PDB file of C-alpha atoms in Angstrom:
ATOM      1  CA  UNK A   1     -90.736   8.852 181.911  1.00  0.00           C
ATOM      2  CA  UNK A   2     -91.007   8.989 185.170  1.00  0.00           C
ATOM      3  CA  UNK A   3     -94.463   8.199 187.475  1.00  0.00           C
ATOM      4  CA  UNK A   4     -95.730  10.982 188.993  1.00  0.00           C
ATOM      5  CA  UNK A   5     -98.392  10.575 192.277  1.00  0.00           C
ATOM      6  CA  UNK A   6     -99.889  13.832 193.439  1.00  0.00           C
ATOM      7  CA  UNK A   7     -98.462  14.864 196.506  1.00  0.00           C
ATOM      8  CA  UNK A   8    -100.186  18.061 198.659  1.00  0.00           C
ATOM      9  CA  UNK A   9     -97.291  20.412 199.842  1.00  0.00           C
ATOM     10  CA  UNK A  10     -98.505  23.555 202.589  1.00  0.00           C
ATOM     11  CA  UNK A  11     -96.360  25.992 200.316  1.00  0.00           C
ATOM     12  CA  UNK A  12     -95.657  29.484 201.814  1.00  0.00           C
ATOM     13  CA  UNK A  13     -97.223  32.276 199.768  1.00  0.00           C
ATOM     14  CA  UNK A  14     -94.283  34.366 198.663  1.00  0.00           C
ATOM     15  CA  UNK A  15     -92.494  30.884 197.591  1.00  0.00           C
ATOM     16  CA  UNK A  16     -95.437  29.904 195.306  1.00  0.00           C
ATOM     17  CA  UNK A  17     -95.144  33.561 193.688  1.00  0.00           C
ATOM     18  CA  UNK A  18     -91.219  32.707 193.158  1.00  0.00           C
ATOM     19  CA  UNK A  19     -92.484  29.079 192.036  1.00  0.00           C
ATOM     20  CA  UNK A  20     -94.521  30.681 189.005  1.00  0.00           C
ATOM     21  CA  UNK A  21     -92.060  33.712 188.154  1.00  0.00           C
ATOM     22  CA  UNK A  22     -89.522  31.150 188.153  1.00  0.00           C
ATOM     23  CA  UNK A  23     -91.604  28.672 185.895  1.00  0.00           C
ATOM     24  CA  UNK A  24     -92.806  31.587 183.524  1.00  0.00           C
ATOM     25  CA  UNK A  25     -89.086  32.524 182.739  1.00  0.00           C
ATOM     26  CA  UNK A  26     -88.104  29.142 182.073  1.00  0.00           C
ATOM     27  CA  UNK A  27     -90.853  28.274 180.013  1.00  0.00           C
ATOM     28  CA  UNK A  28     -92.432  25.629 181.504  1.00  0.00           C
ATOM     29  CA  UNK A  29     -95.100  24.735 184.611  1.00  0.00           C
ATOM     30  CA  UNK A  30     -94.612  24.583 188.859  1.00  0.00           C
ATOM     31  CA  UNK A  31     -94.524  21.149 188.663  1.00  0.00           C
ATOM     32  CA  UNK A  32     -91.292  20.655 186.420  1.00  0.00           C
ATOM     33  CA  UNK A  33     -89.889  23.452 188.806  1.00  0.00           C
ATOM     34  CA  UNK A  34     -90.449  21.743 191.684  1.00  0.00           C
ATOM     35  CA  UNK A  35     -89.286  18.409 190.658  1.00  0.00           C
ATOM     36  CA  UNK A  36     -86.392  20.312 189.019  1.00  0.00           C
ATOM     37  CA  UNK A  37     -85.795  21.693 192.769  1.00  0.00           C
ATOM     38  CA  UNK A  38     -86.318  18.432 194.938  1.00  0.00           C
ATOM     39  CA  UNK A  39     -84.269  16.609 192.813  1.00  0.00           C
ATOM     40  CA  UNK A  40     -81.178  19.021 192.722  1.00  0.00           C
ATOM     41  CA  UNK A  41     -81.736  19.182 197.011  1.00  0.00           C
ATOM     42  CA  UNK A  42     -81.368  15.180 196.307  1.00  0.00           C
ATOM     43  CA  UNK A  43     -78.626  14.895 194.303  1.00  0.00           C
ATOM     44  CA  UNK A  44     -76.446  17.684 196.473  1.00  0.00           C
ATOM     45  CA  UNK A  45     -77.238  15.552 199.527  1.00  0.00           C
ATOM     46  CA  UNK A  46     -76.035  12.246 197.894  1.00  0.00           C
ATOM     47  CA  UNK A  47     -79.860  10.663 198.520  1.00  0.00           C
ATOM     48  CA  UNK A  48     -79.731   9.530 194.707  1.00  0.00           C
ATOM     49  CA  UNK A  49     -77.058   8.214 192.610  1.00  0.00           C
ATOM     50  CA  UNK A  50     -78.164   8.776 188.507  1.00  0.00           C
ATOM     51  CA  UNK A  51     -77.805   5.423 186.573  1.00  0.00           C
ATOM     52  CA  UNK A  52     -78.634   4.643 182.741  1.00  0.00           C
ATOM     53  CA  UNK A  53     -81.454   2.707 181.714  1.00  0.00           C
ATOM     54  CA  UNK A  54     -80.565   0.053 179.251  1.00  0.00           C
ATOM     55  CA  UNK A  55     -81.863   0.460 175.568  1.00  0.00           C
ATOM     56  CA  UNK A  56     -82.717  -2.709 174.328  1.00  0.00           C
ATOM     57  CA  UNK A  57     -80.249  -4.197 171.366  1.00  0.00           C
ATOM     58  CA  UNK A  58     -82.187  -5.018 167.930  1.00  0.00           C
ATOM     59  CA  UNK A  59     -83.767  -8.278 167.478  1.00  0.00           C
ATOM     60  CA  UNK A  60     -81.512  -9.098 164.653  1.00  0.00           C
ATOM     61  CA  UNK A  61     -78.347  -7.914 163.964  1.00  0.00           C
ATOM     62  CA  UNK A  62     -76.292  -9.444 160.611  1.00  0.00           C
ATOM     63  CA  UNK A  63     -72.360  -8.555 160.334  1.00  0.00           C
ATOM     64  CA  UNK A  64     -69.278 -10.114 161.480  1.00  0.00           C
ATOM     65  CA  UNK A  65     -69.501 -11.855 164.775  1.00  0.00           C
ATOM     66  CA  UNK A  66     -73.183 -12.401 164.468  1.00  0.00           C
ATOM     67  CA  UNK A  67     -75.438 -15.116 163.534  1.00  0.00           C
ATOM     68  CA  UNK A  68     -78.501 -14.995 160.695  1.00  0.00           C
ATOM     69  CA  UNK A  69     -79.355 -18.220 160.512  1.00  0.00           C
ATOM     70  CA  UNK A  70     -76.061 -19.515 157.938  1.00  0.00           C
ATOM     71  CA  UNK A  71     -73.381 -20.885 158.979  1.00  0.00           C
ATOM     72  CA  UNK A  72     -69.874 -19.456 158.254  1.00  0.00           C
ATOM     73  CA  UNK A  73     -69.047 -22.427 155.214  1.00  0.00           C
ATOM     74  CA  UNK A  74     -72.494 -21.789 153.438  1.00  0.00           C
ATOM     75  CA  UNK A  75     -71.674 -17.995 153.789  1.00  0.00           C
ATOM     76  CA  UNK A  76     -68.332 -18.093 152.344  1.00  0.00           C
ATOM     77  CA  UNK A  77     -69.238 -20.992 149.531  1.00  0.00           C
ATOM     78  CA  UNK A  78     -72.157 -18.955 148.271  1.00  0.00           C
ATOM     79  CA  UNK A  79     -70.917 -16.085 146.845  1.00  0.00           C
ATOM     80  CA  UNK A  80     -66.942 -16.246 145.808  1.00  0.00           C
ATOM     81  CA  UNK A  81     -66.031 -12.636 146.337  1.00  0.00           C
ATOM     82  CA  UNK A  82     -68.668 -10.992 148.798  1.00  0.00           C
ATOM     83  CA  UNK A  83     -68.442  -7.303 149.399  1.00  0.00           C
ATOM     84  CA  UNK A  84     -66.828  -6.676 152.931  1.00  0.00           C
ATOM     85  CA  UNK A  85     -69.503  -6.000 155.100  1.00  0.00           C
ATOM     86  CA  UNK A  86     -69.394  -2.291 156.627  1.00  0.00           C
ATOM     87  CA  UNK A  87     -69.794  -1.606 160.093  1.00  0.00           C
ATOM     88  CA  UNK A  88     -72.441  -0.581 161.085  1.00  0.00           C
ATOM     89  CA  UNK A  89     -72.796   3.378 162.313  1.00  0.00           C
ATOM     90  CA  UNK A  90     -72.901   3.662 165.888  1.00  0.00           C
ATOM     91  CA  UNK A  91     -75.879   5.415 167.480  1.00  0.00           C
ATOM     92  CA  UNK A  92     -75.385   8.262 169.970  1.00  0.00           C
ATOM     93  CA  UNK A  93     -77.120   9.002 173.360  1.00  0.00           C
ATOM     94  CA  UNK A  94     -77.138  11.263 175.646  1.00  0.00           C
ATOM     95  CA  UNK A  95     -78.039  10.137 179.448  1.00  0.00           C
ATOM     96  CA  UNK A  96     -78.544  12.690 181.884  1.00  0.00           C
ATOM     97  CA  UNK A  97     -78.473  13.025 185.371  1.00  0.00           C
ATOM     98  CA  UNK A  98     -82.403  11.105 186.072  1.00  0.00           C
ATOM     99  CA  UNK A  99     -80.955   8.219 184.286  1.00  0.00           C
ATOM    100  CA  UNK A 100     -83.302   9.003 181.030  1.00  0.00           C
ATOM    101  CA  UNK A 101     -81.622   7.859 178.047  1.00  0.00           C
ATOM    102  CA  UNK A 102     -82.092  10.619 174.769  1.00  0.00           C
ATOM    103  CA  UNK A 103     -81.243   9.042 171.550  1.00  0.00           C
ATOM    104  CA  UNK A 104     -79.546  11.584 168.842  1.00  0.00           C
ATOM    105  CA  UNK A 105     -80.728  10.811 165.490  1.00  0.00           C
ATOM    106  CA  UNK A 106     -80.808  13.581 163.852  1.00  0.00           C
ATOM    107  CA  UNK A 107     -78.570  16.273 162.719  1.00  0.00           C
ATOM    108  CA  UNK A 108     -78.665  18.947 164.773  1.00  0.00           C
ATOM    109  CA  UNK A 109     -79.942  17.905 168.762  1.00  0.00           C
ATOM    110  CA  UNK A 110     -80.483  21.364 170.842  1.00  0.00           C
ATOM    111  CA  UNK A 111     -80.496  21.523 174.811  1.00  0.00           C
ATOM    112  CA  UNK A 112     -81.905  23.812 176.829  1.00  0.00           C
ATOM    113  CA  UNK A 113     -84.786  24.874 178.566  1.00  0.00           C
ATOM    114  CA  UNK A 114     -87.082  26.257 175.830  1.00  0.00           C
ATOM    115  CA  UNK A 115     -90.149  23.717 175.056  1.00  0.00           C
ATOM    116  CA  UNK A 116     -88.728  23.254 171.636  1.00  0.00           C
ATOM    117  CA  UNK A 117     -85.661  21.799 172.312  1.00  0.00           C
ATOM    118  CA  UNK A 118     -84.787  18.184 171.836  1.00  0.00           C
ATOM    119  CA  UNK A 119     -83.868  17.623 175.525  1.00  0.00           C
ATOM    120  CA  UNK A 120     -85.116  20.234 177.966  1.00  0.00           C
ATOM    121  CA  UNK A 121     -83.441  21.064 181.296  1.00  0.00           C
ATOM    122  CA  UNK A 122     -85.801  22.736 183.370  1.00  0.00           C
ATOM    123  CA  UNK A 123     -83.465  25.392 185.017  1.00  0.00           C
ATOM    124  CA  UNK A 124     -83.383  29.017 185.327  1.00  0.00           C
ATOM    125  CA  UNK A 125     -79.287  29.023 185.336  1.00  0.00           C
ATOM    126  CA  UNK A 126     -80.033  27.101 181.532  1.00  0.00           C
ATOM    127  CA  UNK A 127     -80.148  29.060 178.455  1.00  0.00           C
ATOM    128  CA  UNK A 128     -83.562  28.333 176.144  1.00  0.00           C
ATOM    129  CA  UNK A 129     -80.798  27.318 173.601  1.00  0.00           C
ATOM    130  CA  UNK A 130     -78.095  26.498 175.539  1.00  0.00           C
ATOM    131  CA  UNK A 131     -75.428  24.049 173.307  1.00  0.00           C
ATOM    132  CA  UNK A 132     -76.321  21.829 170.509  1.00  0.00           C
ATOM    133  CA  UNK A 133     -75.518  18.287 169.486  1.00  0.00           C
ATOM    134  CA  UNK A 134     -74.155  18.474 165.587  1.00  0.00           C
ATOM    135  CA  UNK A 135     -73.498  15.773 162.961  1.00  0.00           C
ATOM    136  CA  UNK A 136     -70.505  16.430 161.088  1.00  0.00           C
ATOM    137  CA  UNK A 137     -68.554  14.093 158.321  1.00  0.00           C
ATOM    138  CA  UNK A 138     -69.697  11.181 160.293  1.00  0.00           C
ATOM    139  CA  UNK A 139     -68.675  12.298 164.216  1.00  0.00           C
ATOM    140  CA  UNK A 140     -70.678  14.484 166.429  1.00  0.00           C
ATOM    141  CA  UNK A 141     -69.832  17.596 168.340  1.00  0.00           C
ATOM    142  CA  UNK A 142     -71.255  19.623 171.510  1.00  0.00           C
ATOM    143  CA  UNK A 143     -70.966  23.377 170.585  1.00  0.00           C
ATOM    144  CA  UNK A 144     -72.190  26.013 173.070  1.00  0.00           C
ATOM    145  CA  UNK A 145     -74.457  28.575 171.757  1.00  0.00           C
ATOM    146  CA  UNK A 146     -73.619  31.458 173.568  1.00  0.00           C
ATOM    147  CA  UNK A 147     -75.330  30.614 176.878  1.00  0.00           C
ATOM    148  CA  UNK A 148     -74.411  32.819 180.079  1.00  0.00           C
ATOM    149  CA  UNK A 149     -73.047  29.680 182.071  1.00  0.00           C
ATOM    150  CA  UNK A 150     -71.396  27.492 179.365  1.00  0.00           C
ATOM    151  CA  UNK A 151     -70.672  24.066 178.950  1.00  0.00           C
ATOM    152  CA  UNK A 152     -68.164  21.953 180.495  1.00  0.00           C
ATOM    153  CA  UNK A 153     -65.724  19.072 180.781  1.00  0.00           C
ATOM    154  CA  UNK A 154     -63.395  18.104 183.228  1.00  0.00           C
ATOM    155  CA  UNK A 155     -63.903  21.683 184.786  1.00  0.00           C
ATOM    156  CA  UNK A 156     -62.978  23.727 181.856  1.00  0.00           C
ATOM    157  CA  UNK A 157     -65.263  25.528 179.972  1.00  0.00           C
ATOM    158  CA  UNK A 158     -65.786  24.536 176.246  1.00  0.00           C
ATOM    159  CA  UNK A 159     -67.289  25.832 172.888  1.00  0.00           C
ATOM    160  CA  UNK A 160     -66.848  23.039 170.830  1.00  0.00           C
ATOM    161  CA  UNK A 161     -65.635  19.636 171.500  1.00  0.00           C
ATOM    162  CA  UNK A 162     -65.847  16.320 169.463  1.00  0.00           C
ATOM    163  CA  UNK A 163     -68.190  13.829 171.493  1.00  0.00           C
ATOM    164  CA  UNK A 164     -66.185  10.765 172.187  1.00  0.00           C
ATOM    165  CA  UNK A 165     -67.894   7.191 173.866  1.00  0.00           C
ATOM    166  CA  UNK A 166     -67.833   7.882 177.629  1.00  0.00           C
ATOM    167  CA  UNK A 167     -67.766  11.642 177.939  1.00  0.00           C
ATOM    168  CA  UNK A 168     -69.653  14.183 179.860  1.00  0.00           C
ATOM    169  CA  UNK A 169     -70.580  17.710 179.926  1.00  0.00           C
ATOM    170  CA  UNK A 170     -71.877  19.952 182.320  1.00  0.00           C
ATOM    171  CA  UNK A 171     -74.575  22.377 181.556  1.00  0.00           C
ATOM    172  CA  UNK A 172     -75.606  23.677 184.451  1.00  0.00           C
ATOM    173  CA  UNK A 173     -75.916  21.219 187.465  1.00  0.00           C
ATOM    174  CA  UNK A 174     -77.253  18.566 184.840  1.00  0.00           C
ATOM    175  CA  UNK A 175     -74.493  15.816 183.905  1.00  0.00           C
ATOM    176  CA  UNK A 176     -74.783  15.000 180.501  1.00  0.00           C
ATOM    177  CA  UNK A 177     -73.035  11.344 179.735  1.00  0.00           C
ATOM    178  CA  UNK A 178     -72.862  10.365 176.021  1.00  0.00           C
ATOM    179  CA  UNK A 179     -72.532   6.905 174.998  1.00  0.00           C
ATOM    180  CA  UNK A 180     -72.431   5.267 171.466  1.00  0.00           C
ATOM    181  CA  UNK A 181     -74.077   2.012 171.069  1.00  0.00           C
TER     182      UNK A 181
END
């Protein structure tokens, strides 16, 4: 998350009554609209660059290439015919233009601006539900459902895509980079 220190802004009255229609019909408070605002200004003006934060790897990891304590002789001598060991799943994550790093672990994973959703994007031009993250046989897709301004990739407009290691969306002026890890 990121630190917040209060700040005192001389804001002009007819702005602050467009600052709280604007945060009423997106469902959430000034504040997120404001940051939501200052940081678009930012970004359009190239005074931030958005980077990833790392997610730490598991203390332990067993499977091929990795090391629990045995060597590779003991392994192989103690049981004749071991089961192959599966790979493990992948995890996905979404990392969006702040640098905050969502992990999708469930399901279903909705975006938009509503409250409820699993990653809000505090924008007007956002739908409350604006395109979901789904779990099917084993891969994950980004489906858009039915906003006004879409979603998408490489500059063409998408309703359903399979999410592949690398890719990103647009929804909005938000980046949305997906990594597996």
């Amino acid at each position: 998350m990121a630190r917040r220190t209060r700040r005192e802004l001389d804001i002009a009255d007819h702005l602050w009554d467009c600052l709280t229609r604007i945060a009423e019909d997106c469902g959430t408070d000034r504040h997120a609209v404001v940051n939501q605002a200052v940081y678009e200004f930012a970004r359009r003006f190239n005074f931030l660059t958005p980077m990833a934060k790392e997610v730490p790897p598991p203390d332990h990891q067993v499977g091929p290439g990795r090391s629990n304590g045995v060597s590779a002789d003991a392994r192989r001598s103690a049981a004749p015919k071991a089961k192959p060991v599966e790979k493990p799943r992948k995890t996905l994550y979404v990392v969006n233009s702040a640098g905050d790093m969502h992990k999708i672990d469930k399901d279903t994973f909705i975006i938009g601006r509503s409250r409820t959703c699993d990653l809000v994007i505090p924008s007007s031009k956002v739908s409350r539900q604006h395109s979901g993250i789904c779990r099917e046989n084993g891969e994950h897709y980004i489906e858009d459902l039915g906003s006004a301004n879409g979603v998408w990739k490489d500059g063409v407009k998408i309703q359903k895509e399979k999410v592949k290691d690398g890719d990103e969306f647009m929804i909005s002026e938000e980046v949305l980079k997906f990594i597996f890890r």
